[in-house]
XYZ file of C-alpha atoms in Angstrom:
687
model
C 86.827 -47.562 -87.298
C 85.246 -49.143 -90.346
C 87.213 -50.767 -93.172
C 86.086 -47.948 -95.483
C 87.904 -45.296 -93.449
C 91.001 -47.456 -93.107
C 91.194 -48.101 -96.829
C 90.806 -44.422 -97.633
C 93.497 -43.474 -95.154
C 95.961 -46.173 -96.182
C 95.876 -46.129 -99.955
C 93.379 -43.738 -101.414
C 94.469 -40.347 -100.036
C 96.644 -37.664 -101.551
C 99.390 -38.123 -98.959
C 100.397 -41.490 -100.400
C 101.083 -40.147 -103.883
C 104.515 -39.108 -105.172
C 105.229 -35.528 -104.088
C 106.555 -32.950 -106.517
C 108.821 -30.017 -105.628
C 106.478 -27.606 -107.299
C 103.530 -28.974 -105.358
C 105.348 -28.449 -102.064
C 106.670 -25.023 -102.916
C 103.294 -23.472 -103.800
C 99.963 -24.099 -102.109
C 96.382 -23.691 -103.331
C 94.812 -20.307 -103.166
C 91.892 -19.920 -100.726
C 89.365 -19.726 -103.600
C 90.543 -22.999 -105.135
C 90.462 -24.732 -101.758
C 86.915 -23.554 -101.161
C 85.787 -24.766 -104.605
C 87.436 -28.156 -104.050
C 85.733 -28.574 -100.664
C 82.328 -27.722 -102.157
C 82.805 -30.248 -104.965
C 83.901 -32.944 -102.543
C 80.895 -32.361 -100.273
C 78.559 -32.583 -103.243
C 80.070 -35.891 -104.349
C 79.901 -37.270 -100.808
C 76.223 -36.351 -100.451
C 75.455 -37.899 -103.855
C 77.151 -41.145 -102.886
C 75.352 -41.241 -99.560
C 72.013 -40.707 -101.315
C 72.696 -43.610 -103.665
C 73.818 -46.102 -101.078
C 71.809 -44.855 -98.066
C 73.439 -46.816 -95.218
C 71.057 -48.066 -92.501
C 70.265 -45.677 -89.665
C 71.024 -48.324 -87.037
C 74.817 -47.917 -87.537
C 75.373 -44.851 -85.320
C 79.118 -45.255 -85.259
C 79.354 -44.753 -89.023
C 77.976 -41.193 -88.839
C 80.442 -40.297 -86.075
C 83.329 -41.737 -88.057
C 82.266 -39.742 -91.102
C 82.484 -36.552 -89.089
C 85.884 -37.630 -87.812
C 87.113 -38.212 -91.372
C 85.973 -34.724 -92.400
C 87.831 -33.261 -89.436
C 90.955 -35.123 -90.411
C 90.951 -33.429 -93.820
C 91.975 -30.160 -92.145
C 95.417 -31.454 -91.093
C 98.208 -29.123 -92.161
C 100.781 -31.937 -92.345
C 99.846 -34.827 -94.600
C 102.525 -37.042 -93.093
C 100.989 -36.621 -89.667
C 97.680 -37.881 -91.010
C 99.326 -40.904 -92.633
C 101.228 -41.822 -89.472
C 98.096 -41.539 -87.326
C 96.181 -43.706 -89.777
C 98.879 -46.378 -89.784
C 99.010 -46.393 -85.971
C 95.261 -46.775 -85.757
C 95.373 -49.464 -88.389
C 97.889 -51.388 -86.292
C 95.580 -51.146 -83.291
C 92.152 -51.790 -84.836
C 92.664 -53.410 -88.212
C 90.983 -56.839 -88.370
C 93.773 -58.053 -90.664
C 96.459 -57.487 -87.984
C 94.560 -57.991 -84.677
C 93.567 -61.644 -84.125
C 91.556 -60.928 -80.966
C 89.341 -58.441 -82.749
C 88.777 -61.023 -85.503
C 87.417 -63.416 -82.913
C 85.082 -60.761 -81.550
C 83.854 -59.784 -84.968
C 83.363 -63.386 -86.112
C 80.381 -63.850 -83.783
C 78.546 -60.937 -85.403
C 79.542 -61.665 -88.983
C 76.281 -63.314 -90.033
C 74.110 -60.525 -88.583
C 75.907 -57.691 -90.367
C 76.423 -59.123 -93.882
C 73.996 -56.661 -95.440
C 75.708 -53.700 -93.772
C 79.125 -54.806 -95.010
C 77.905 -55.229 -98.590
C 76.506 -51.701 -98.542
C 79.805 -50.409 -97.119
C 81.782 -52.076 -99.910
C 79.600 -50.424 -102.583
C 79.992 -47.086 -100.815
C 83.785 -47.509 -100.692
C 84.088 -48.233 -104.413
C 82.036 -45.189 -105.426
C 83.789 -42.878 -102.938
C 87.235 -43.918 -104.181
C 86.212 -43.136 -107.773
C 84.986 -39.689 -106.775
C 88.181 -39.110 -104.787
C 90.317 -39.950 -107.811
C 88.373 -37.469 -109.952
C 88.987 -34.729 -107.395
C 92.714 -35.523 -107.302
C 93.013 -35.201 -111.065
C 91.266 -31.803 -111.025
C 93.503 -30.469 -108.226
C 96.627 -31.779 -109.922
C 95.746 -29.901 -113.112
C 95.175 -26.688 -111.184
C 98.444 -27.024 -109.268
C 100.504 -27.730 -112.360
C 99.078 -24.622 -113.995
C 99.937 -22.515 -110.961
C 103.469 -23.867 -110.722
C 104.120 -23.290 -114.434
C 102.922 -19.669 -114.200
C 104.800 -18.802 -110.984
C 107.927 -20.869 -111.690
C 109.652 -18.020 -113.500
C 108.856 -15.524 -110.739
C 110.167 -17.674 -107.880
C 113.105 -19.155 -109.800
C 115.672 -16.781 -108.349
C 114.394 -17.288 -104.792
C 114.549 -21.069 -105.025
C 118.085 -20.905 -106.421
C 119.195 -18.765 -103.463
C 117.599 -21.211 -101.049
C 119.342 -24.133 -102.747
C 122.711 -22.375 -102.511
C 122.151 -21.655 -98.829
C 121.247 -25.276 -98.151
C 124.339 -26.461 -100.006
C 126.537 -24.161 -97.904
C 124.994 -25.453 -94.712
C 125.532 -29.059 -95.792
C 129.157 -28.316 -96.644
C 129.719 -26.651 -93.298
C 128.228 -29.610 -91.459
C 130.345 -32.065 -93.395
C 133.515 -30.022 -93.046
C 133.017 -29.519 -89.329
C 134.074 -33.107 -88.795
C 136.964 -33.101 -91.255
C 138.532 -29.643 -91.058
C 142.303 -29.604 -91.188
C 142.670 -26.443 -89.132
C 141.695 -28.039 -85.846
C 143.310 -31.398 -86.289
C 141.249 -33.250 -88.855
C 139.482 -36.239 -87.384
C 139.770 -35.066 -83.754
C 137.243 -32.294 -84.298
C 134.361 -34.338 -82.991
C 136.162 -36.360 -80.350
C 138.561 -33.859 -78.765
C 137.834 -30.246 -79.721
C 134.101 -30.571 -80.227
C 132.218 -28.035 -78.101
C 128.858 -28.941 -76.576
C 126.320 -26.324 -75.598
C 125.373 -27.973 -72.331
C 128.996 -27.974 -71.167
C 129.235 -24.199 -71.576
C 126.907 -23.775 -68.603
C 128.714 -24.112 -65.248
C 125.500 -25.208 -63.552
C 125.697 -28.478 -65.513
C 128.990 -29.332 -63.831
C 127.917 -28.087 -60.410
C 124.763 -30.193 -60.581
C 126.916 -33.224 -61.324
C 128.981 -32.530 -58.217
C 126.384 -31.380 -55.696
C 122.962 -32.149 -57.188
C 120.331 -29.911 -58.734
C 118.654 -29.049 -55.442
C 121.878 -27.760 -53.902
C 122.790 -25.708 -56.972
C 119.423 -24.184 -57.832
C 117.936 -23.817 -54.341
C 115.439 -20.974 -54.358
C 116.595 -19.639 -57.712
C 113.580 -21.020 -59.544
C 112.044 -18.203 -61.625
C 108.892 -16.640 -60.293
C 105.993 -15.903 -62.561
C 105.483 -12.367 -61.280
C 107.721 -9.488 -62.307
C 109.798 -11.641 -64.627
C 112.145 -9.999 -67.121
C 112.220 -11.822 -70.423
C 115.694 -11.920 -71.963
C 117.022 -13.498 -75.089
C 118.082 -17.101 -74.502
C 121.863 -17.501 -74.748
C 124.334 -20.355 -74.359
C 127.351 -18.799 -72.665
C 125.728 -16.732 -69.922
C 122.368 -16.434 -68.238
C 121.099 -12.835 -68.032
C 120.348 -11.623 -64.531
C 117.525 -9.436 -63.351
C 120.030 -7.115 -61.658
C 121.580 -6.179 -65.017
C 120.564 -2.945 -66.753
C 117.970 -3.087 -69.457
C 119.637 -4.414 -72.588
C 119.730 -2.256 -75.669
C 121.970 -2.951 -78.613
C 125.232 -1.101 -77.966
C 126.145 -0.809 -81.641
C 128.033 -4.077 -82.251
C 127.199 -6.351 -85.171
C 128.808 -9.358 -86.830
C 129.310 -9.806 -90.550
C 130.448 -12.700 -92.698
C 133.694 -11.875 -94.511
C 134.490 -15.067 -96.382
C 133.350 -18.659 -96.694
C 135.729 -21.240 -98.141
C 135.808 -25.037 -97.856
C 133.114 -24.992 -95.215
C 135.023 -22.514 -92.976
C 133.292 -19.180 -92.328
C 135.316 -16.076 -91.413
C 133.418 -13.481 -89.368
C 134.239 -10.159 -87.786
C 132.593 -7.777 -85.339
C 131.847 -4.239 -86.472
C 131.219 -1.006 -84.570
C 128.740 1.590 -85.769
C 129.390 5.317 -85.475
C 127.758 5.717 -82.082
C 129.816 2.881 -80.642
C 132.986 4.390 -82.117
C 132.306 7.659 -80.304
C 131.855 5.747 -77.037
C 135.122 3.919 -77.755
C 136.958 7.235 -78.110
C 135.551 8.409 -74.783
C 136.697 5.150 -73.210
C 140.267 5.682 -74.425
C 140.239 9.143 -72.886
C 138.981 7.664 -69.601
C 141.791 5.097 -69.614
C 144.401 7.789 -70.225
C 143.070 9.740 -67.250
C 144.077 6.809 -64.958
C 140.873 7.285 -62.969
C 138.469 4.297 -62.689
C 135.628 6.644 -61.788
C 135.613 7.929 -65.357
C 135.064 4.386 -66.611
C 132.235 3.927 -64.111
C 130.597 7.133 -65.329
C 130.914 5.933 -68.916
C 129.299 2.598 -68.051
C 126.355 4.331 -66.428
C 125.548 5.881 -69.788
C 126.549 2.832 -71.857
C 126.059 -0.232 -69.628
C 127.048 -2.740 -72.337
C 130.218 -1.158 -73.696
C 132.633 -4.090 -74.021
C 136.046 -2.555 -73.332
C 134.723 -0.608 -70.354
C 133.342 -3.822 -68.864
C 136.671 -5.616 -69.359
C 138.750 -2.800 -67.895
C 136.473 -2.274 -64.895
C 136.490 -6.030 -64.278
C 140.275 -5.898 -63.877
C 139.912 -3.027 -61.424
C 137.368 -4.967 -59.348
C 139.568 -8.071 -59.385
C 142.554 -6.091 -58.134
C 140.340 -4.740 -55.351
C 139.380 -8.380 -54.552
C 135.760 -7.946 -55.581
C 135.634 -11.237 -57.483
C 131.854 -11.415 -57.724
C 131.551 -8.016 -59.385
C 134.479 -8.740 -61.706
C 132.877 -11.976 -62.876
C 129.486 -10.312 -63.339
C 130.985 -7.659 -65.619
C 132.632 -10.309 -67.818
C 129.355 -12.212 -68.117
C 127.586 -9.029 -69.144
C 130.183 -8.478 -71.885
C 129.699 -12.031 -73.183
C 125.945 -11.553 -73.234
C 126.347 -8.401 -75.314
C 128.568 -10.282 -77.756
C 126.213 -13.235 -78.070
C 123.272 -10.987 -78.851
C 125.261 -9.648 -81.817
C 126.127 -13.056 -83.339
C 125.581 -13.683 -87.038
C 122.918 -16.319 -87.821
C 125.577 -18.590 -89.371
C 128.079 -18.149 -86.535
C 128.230 -21.339 -84.469
C 129.944 -22.012 -81.160
C 129.924 -25.773 -81.598
C 130.562 -26.503 -85.280
C 134.256 -25.618 -85.142
C 134.102 -23.917 -88.555
C 133.625 -20.298 -87.427
C 136.736 -18.107 -87.429
C 137.547 -14.717 -85.918
C 140.733 -12.897 -86.904
C 142.669 -11.630 -83.877
C 144.346 -8.975 -86.033
C 141.117 -6.939 -85.964
C 140.720 -4.922 -82.740
C 136.956 -5.477 -82.723
C 137.471 -9.238 -82.363
C 140.097 -9.135 -79.613
C 137.611 -8.157 -76.940
C 135.664 -11.359 -77.581
C 138.819 -13.454 -77.150
C 139.706 -11.679 -73.912
C 136.169 -11.960 -72.521
C 136.158 -15.707 -73.197
C 139.598 -16.140 -71.621
C 138.764 -14.199 -68.464
C 135.456 -15.988 -68.107
C 137.319 -19.291 -68.440
C 139.774 -18.329 -65.688
C 136.911 -17.367 -63.358
C 135.298 -20.759 -63.993
C 138.548 -22.585 -63.250
C 138.978 -20.727 -59.948
C 135.329 -21.374 -59.130
C 135.931 -25.121 -59.299
C 134.451 -25.863 -62.732
C 137.411 -27.240 -64.730
C 135.204 -29.148 -67.177
C 133.340 -25.990 -68.162
C 136.615 -24.069 -68.373
C 137.959 -26.794 -70.677
C 134.989 -26.297 -72.995
C 135.744 -22.573 -73.241
C 139.428 -23.254 -73.931
C 138.440 -25.498 -76.844
C 136.125 -22.765 -78.099
C 138.931 -20.169 -78.029
C 141.326 -22.555 -79.771
C 138.862 -23.298 -82.578
C 138.270 -19.614 -83.313
C 141.794 -19.385 -84.781
C 143.595 -22.743 -84.490
C 146.491 -21.850 -86.797
C 147.664 -18.644 -85.115
C 146.388 -19.507 -81.605
C 146.660 -15.855 -80.486
C 146.165 -16.607 -76.780
C 148.306 -19.786 -76.803
C 145.612 -22.102 -75.501
C 147.897 -25.084 -76.157
C 149.863 -24.014 -73.073
C 146.730 -24.308 -70.922
C 144.443 -26.965 -72.369
C 146.513 -29.865 -70.985
C 146.167 -28.521 -67.435
C 142.383 -28.230 -67.746
C 142.134 -31.745 -69.188
C 144.119 -33.137 -66.267
C 141.972 -31.278 -63.751
C 138.755 -32.489 -65.365
C 140.231 -36.018 -65.699
C 139.868 -36.123 -69.473
C 142.953 -38.336 -69.816
C 142.072 -40.081 -73.054
C 141.148 -36.804 -74.735
C 144.537 -35.342 -73.851
C 146.389 -38.340 -75.249
C 144.284 -38.241 -78.417
C 145.031 -34.539 -78.858
C 148.749 -35.171 -78.399
C 148.720 -38.061 -80.865
C 146.889 -36.202 -83.629
C 148.568 -32.788 -83.280
C 152.136 -33.969 -82.731
C 152.838 -34.354 -86.434
C 152.052 -30.775 -87.498
C 152.461 -28.811 -84.229
C 155.371 -30.614 -82.476
C 153.670 -30.716 -79.088
C 156.492 -32.808 -77.625
C 158.722 -29.708 -77.774
C 156.494 -27.950 -75.223
C 157.300 -28.763 -71.572
C 153.637 -28.792 -70.581
C 152.673 -31.550 -73.035
C 155.844 -33.569 -72.384
C 155.127 -33.822 -68.646
C 151.306 -33.786 -68.776
C 151.065 -36.747 -71.172
C 153.368 -38.777 -68.912
C 151.171 -37.852 -65.938
C 148.137 -38.876 -68.004
C 149.489 -42.391 -68.592
C 150.300 -42.711 -64.889
C 146.733 -41.831 -63.827
C 145.342 -44.296 -66.366
C 147.562 -47.040 -64.923
C 146.148 -46.354 -61.448
C 142.529 -46.954 -62.432
C 140.995 -49.967 -60.726
C 138.788 -51.125 -63.596
C 141.766 -51.785 -65.901
C 143.188 -55.211 -66.606
C 146.607 -55.951 -65.075
C 148.194 -56.172 -68.510
C 146.731 -52.844 -69.616
C 147.777 -51.239 -66.342
C 151.373 -52.430 -66.767
C 151.381 -51.137 -70.341
C 150.203 -47.691 -69.251
C 152.802 -47.616 -66.486
C 155.623 -48.425 -68.918
C 154.431 -45.640 -71.216
C 154.344 -43.249 -68.268
C 157.890 -44.142 -67.163
C 159.266 -43.791 -70.665
C 157.595 -40.419 -71.340
C 158.560 -38.948 -67.956
C 162.194 -39.931 -68.371
C 162.264 -38.402 -71.848
C 160.684 -35.205 -70.502
C 163.236 -34.935 -67.669
C 166.118 -35.453 -70.102
C 164.736 -32.855 -72.524
C 163.741 -30.301 -69.851
C 165.942 -30.819 -66.764
C 165.220 -27.296 -65.525
C 161.688 -28.290 -64.511
C 162.616 -30.595 -61.616
C 164.141 -28.275 -58.991
C 161.510 -25.454 -59.229
C 158.779 -28.107 -59.183
C 160.138 -29.701 -55.997
C 160.551 -26.264 -54.455
C 156.899 -25.326 -55.008
C 155.788 -28.748 -53.793
C 157.833 -28.161 -50.569
C 159.853 -31.331 -51.133
C 163.507 -31.460 -50.138
C 165.469 -33.160 -52.948
C 168.074 -35.814 -52.267
C 171.677 -34.625 -52.037
C 172.633 -36.849 -54.969
C 170.052 -35.049 -57.111
C 170.691 -31.458 -55.997
C 174.478 -31.794 -56.254
C 174.413 -33.426 -59.685
C 175.383 -31.159 -62.576
C 172.448 -32.302 -64.704
C 169.701 -31.138 -62.284
C 171.738 -28.618 -60.270
C 171.925 -24.819 -60.589
C 173.774 -25.156 -63.876
C 170.637 -26.469 -65.568
C 168.735 -23.350 -64.480
C 171.358 -20.855 -65.587
C 172.095 -22.465 -68.941
C 168.486 -22.413 -70.177
C 167.600 -20.284 -73.225
C 165.271 -17.362 -72.385
C 162.229 -18.783 -74.171
C 162.643 -22.181 -72.526
C 162.979 -20.550 -69.104
C 159.687 -18.743 -69.746
C 157.866 -21.940 -70.754
C 159.329 -23.877 -67.820
C 158.347 -21.254 -65.258
C 154.847 -21.068 -66.736
C 154.284 -24.812 -66.516
C 155.701 -25.190 -63.007
C 153.767 -22.224 -61.624
C 150.482 -23.495 -63.057
C 150.559 -27.276 -62.518
C 152.668 -27.871 -59.398
C 149.529 -28.734 -57.422
C 148.976 -31.789 -59.659
C 152.335 -33.267 -58.570
C 151.771 -33.043 -54.823
C 150.094 -36.438 -54.522
C 152.151 -39.031 -52.650
C 151.877 -41.674 -55.383
C 152.889 -39.175 -58.068
C 155.882 -37.998 -56.031
C 157.124 -41.565 -55.517
C 156.808 -42.220 -59.236
C 158.745 -39.012 -59.965
C 161.506 -40.067 -57.566
C 161.961 -43.412 -59.318
C 162.139 -41.735 -62.725
C 164.714 -39.187 -61.534
C 167.010 -41.942 -60.297
C 166.710 -43.741 -63.623
C 167.500 -40.522 -65.505
C 170.636 -39.955 -63.429
C 171.757 -43.478 -64.197
C 171.290 -42.851 -67.931
C 173.159 -39.550 -67.712
C 176.100 -41.158 -65.963
C 176.082 -43.921 -68.582
C 176.302 -41.217 -71.297
C 173.123 -42.144 -73.079
C 172.918 -40.797 -76.647
C 169.525 -39.211 -75.960
C 171.062 -36.899 -73.350
C 173.483 -35.312 -75.789
C 170.832 -35.091 -78.513
C 168.426 -33.213 -76.231
C 171.212 -30.879 -75.134
C 171.910 -29.900 -78.742
C 168.212 -29.306 -79.356
C 167.971 -26.972 -76.355
C 170.892 -24.900 -77.623
C 169.491 -24.510 -81.111
C 165.854 -23.878 -80.195
C 163.992 -21.705 -77.674
C 166.059 -18.605 -78.410
C 163.102 -16.198 -78.511
C 159.438 -16.729 -77.751
C 156.711 -15.461 -80.116
C 154.447 -12.612 -79.150
C 151.439 -14.804 -78.386
C 153.386 -16.645 -75.651
C 154.252 -13.320 -73.997
C 150.573 -12.362 -74.217
C 149.571 -15.655 -72.581
C 152.050 -15.121 -69.733
C 150.668 -11.639 -69.087
C 147.083 -12.917 -69.017
C 147.933 -15.878 -66.786
C 149.395 -13.593 -64.079
C 151.736 -16.326 -62.804
C 154.510 -14.459 -61.032
C 157.105 -17.191 -61.675
C 156.583 -16.754 -65.423
C 156.079 -12.973 -65.404
C 159.566 -12.494 -63.979
C 161.073 -14.170 -67.069
C 159.517 -11.788 -69.614
C 162.032 -9.819 -71.713
C 162.542 -6.102 -71.255
C 160.912 -5.144 -74.544
C 157.650 -6.523 -73.128
C 157.809 -5.220 -69.572
C 158.917 -1.686 -70.500
C 156.029 -0.900 -72.843
C 152.614 0.223 -71.552
C 150.156 -2.643 -71.134
C 146.389 -2.188 -71.339
C 144.061 -4.722 -69.769
C 141.517 -4.418 -72.593
C 144.177 -5.131 -75.274
C 147.427 -6.643 -73.949
C 150.284 -6.793 -76.457
C 148.310 -6.071 -79.645
C 149.687 -7.636 -82.849
C 152.184 -5.552 -84.744
C 150.318 -6.069 -88.035
C 146.836 -5.178 -86.803
C 144.022 -4.526 -89.274
C 142.584 -1.141 -88.276
C 139.057 -0.407 -89.472
C 138.738 3.069 -87.949
C 141.194 5.422 -86.262
C 140.906 7.769 -83.349
C 140.777 11.464 -84.315
C 143.602 13.699 -83.203
C 143.036 15.285 -79.852
C 143.273 19.005 -79.358
C 146.395 20.020 -77.499
C 145.743 21.105 -73.958
C 146.937 24.550 -72.970
C 149.810 25.082 -70.602
C 147.546 26.388 -67.861
C 146.092 22.880 -67.274
C 149.495 21.232 -66.942
C 151.327 20.524 -63.760
C 154.325 22.575 -62.726
C 156.772 19.720 -63.263
C 155.584 18.990 -66.828
C 155.617 22.702 -67.585
C 159.213 22.934 -66.388
C 160.396 20.083 -68.606
C 158.557 21.475 -71.627
C 160.139 24.860 -71.047
C 163.544 23.272 -71.655
C 162.645 22.716 -75.299
C 163.791 25.476 -77.713
C 160.393 25.991 -79.380
C 158.325 26.226 -76.182
C 155.328 28.546 -76.393
C 153.394 29.168 -73.188
C 150.314 30.513 -74.995
C 149.588 27.818 -77.531
C 151.921 24.981 -76.689
C 154.011 23.542 -79.514
C 153.802 24.594 -83.100
C 152.870 21.973 -85.665
C 155.795 22.726 -87.946
C 158.222 21.862 -85.166
C 156.931 18.375 -84.425
C 160.018 16.642 -85.778
C 162.315 18.894 -83.779
C 160.281 18.277 -80.653
C 160.488 14.523 -81.112
C 164.223 14.688 -81.714
C 164.735 16.920 -78.694
C 162.637 14.603 -76.570
C 164.765 11.613 -77.541
C 167.940 13.520 -76.727
C 166.467 14.552 -73.383
C 165.616 10.948 -72.535
C 169.120 9.833 -73.431
C 170.653 12.547 -71.263
C 168.421 11.613 -68.333
C 169.372 7.950 -68.700
C 173.058 8.821 -68.777
C 172.640 10.957 -65.686
C 170.888 8.136 -63.844
C 173.626 5.669 -64.768
C 176.332 8.074 -63.558
C 174.534 8.639 -60.265
C 174.080 4.889 -59.813
C 177.811 4.312 -60.363
C 178.713 7.107 -58.009
C 176.528 5.720 -55.233
C 177.935 2.235 -55.765
C 181.551 3.474 -55.441
C 181.080 5.459 -52.255
C 183.026 3.985 -49.329
C 182.721 5.323 -45.798
C 185.890 5.102 -43.708
C 185.588 4.748 -39.988
C 187.590 7.307 -37.965
C 190.660 5.932 -36.176
C 189.994 5.028 -32.599
C 192.690 5.120 -29.895
C 192.571 2.639 -27.132
C 192.283 4.687 -23.956
C 192.072 2.528 -20.882
C 191.065 5.513 -18.767
C 188.141 6.490 -20.974
C 184.753 6.270 -19.377
C 182.434 3.750 -21.056
C 179.463 6.080 -20.816
C 181.303 8.921 -22.510
C 180.229 9.869 -26.006
C 182.722 9.410 -28.847
């Protein structure tokens, strides 16, 4: 490339000038561009006619064509970068080898270079004239159209400011623990895909196999992060779910899902299908509406009970895909600033779909992916934590060997959430320090430090929660020492004297994490700590009495979200500790234990009362006992209060009758008839 082209590209083009906002916002009209090109061609031809470079330089004509082609670049910065790269490669000022090669021909081409210099000076002058003309035209256009586009530019500026605030607040939000947002609870898109973890374990060839997409008969789906759409799924059509932005404050965006009228009608039909207690009705509803969320969740539970795990997991993935296709453009899975209120019924299905998908991933052997989903659920509502993910996240971090992340979470959340008062964090953090002390790449001093921390935290956890030890050893099939089982601190008295909420938390932790304590090294470490705790108890350590007073004052009743977590976990050791007010009420798989202060956006219309001819004989008999029974039209509307009162009295009478019958059966004693000893009685004779 000649020095003329390099000089024009480096310093004499429009791309090097200071850019104005108005220039960038509005471009030239096609007529002005055409006029400018015609004027530039005329000036170029005039300059060529004046200078008339020699015909022997063939490369100059080719480079002139190349320069004209480069004028059609849409991005001026691309042209500048290419010119600078070429200048670094071919410039005689920067390449010493090319200077040597050109020095041999310097004397022969002096005339050509002088002509090129004259041509450069005249071309730069003409280029500057063109720039001034175009600048005048652009300033006129921007001044005329500035008032028209003023409102649009202001809206764009506000949107950009909101995005910048959300990005800055995503790292410093107080709701999810302040500075730990990026290090501990930050969600990464690639970790939401279980194939990423499986490839790390088994390799890409073993995971993918023959699943590579074929070019023929391919179904093109929308790209999503949480699930991968399958060709076996029904054709996707929007089911009637949308997401709207409710509020945006301090970089935190509050969203909610909404149902249109058609989806509401399908929801009413789904409730009728659930009340019929027949899964076939739900299947028939899904055939007409294959992406109805609550039907997919409920049918997934039915398939899981019938041990069809593959179908149950596929239905949950289909529900997540339907949700992700309805996301708002500003809703982000990874920023940590998007919120969904669990009080709204439309949002609960998304929580439940994420939770069930997470549990399927954990059972599938993908704890790292399940951990990413648990962080996602926690960040959707970190203050209320409606599904109590803090009771589960420590287990997933231990399984995925994220020891430092667990300790960082405990350190940063302890001040405002009191994680040390939860049995799972008290024991899991001690186990974390023990695993860190066993790593081979640690220094001996660091290993001893981690081991001391582990011993101290485990002893404190055993003193605070003594009811954990015996059930844990029982599930690990370890026979405790007689000195431990007979001691009053770890004996049956510690199990009986626990408050109800503490018994629920203890049973939940033991039933979930007992497999992590089965290792031989961990069991030996636990044995040493138990002996040290017994020594401190016998020595009447002050910490023992302090922890005993704390147990009596706290853990009297568990909040509703803990009960909901126990129901979703399906751990039988913890389910048996639920209070009666939870176990006696009807539980729905698509909405377990809804909040008492729910925000209802639409209500179900009143159903028409079914005639007596469609009722069973037993229900008809009980309804006939009521004083206002009418066999033709059922109950009258004006007698609703009397019917409710009579129903309550009937239930009370039935309960009293059942209690009396239970007492009567318990007091029955059968007396054996007196038998006389008859030595002459035949042994084969009947009594």
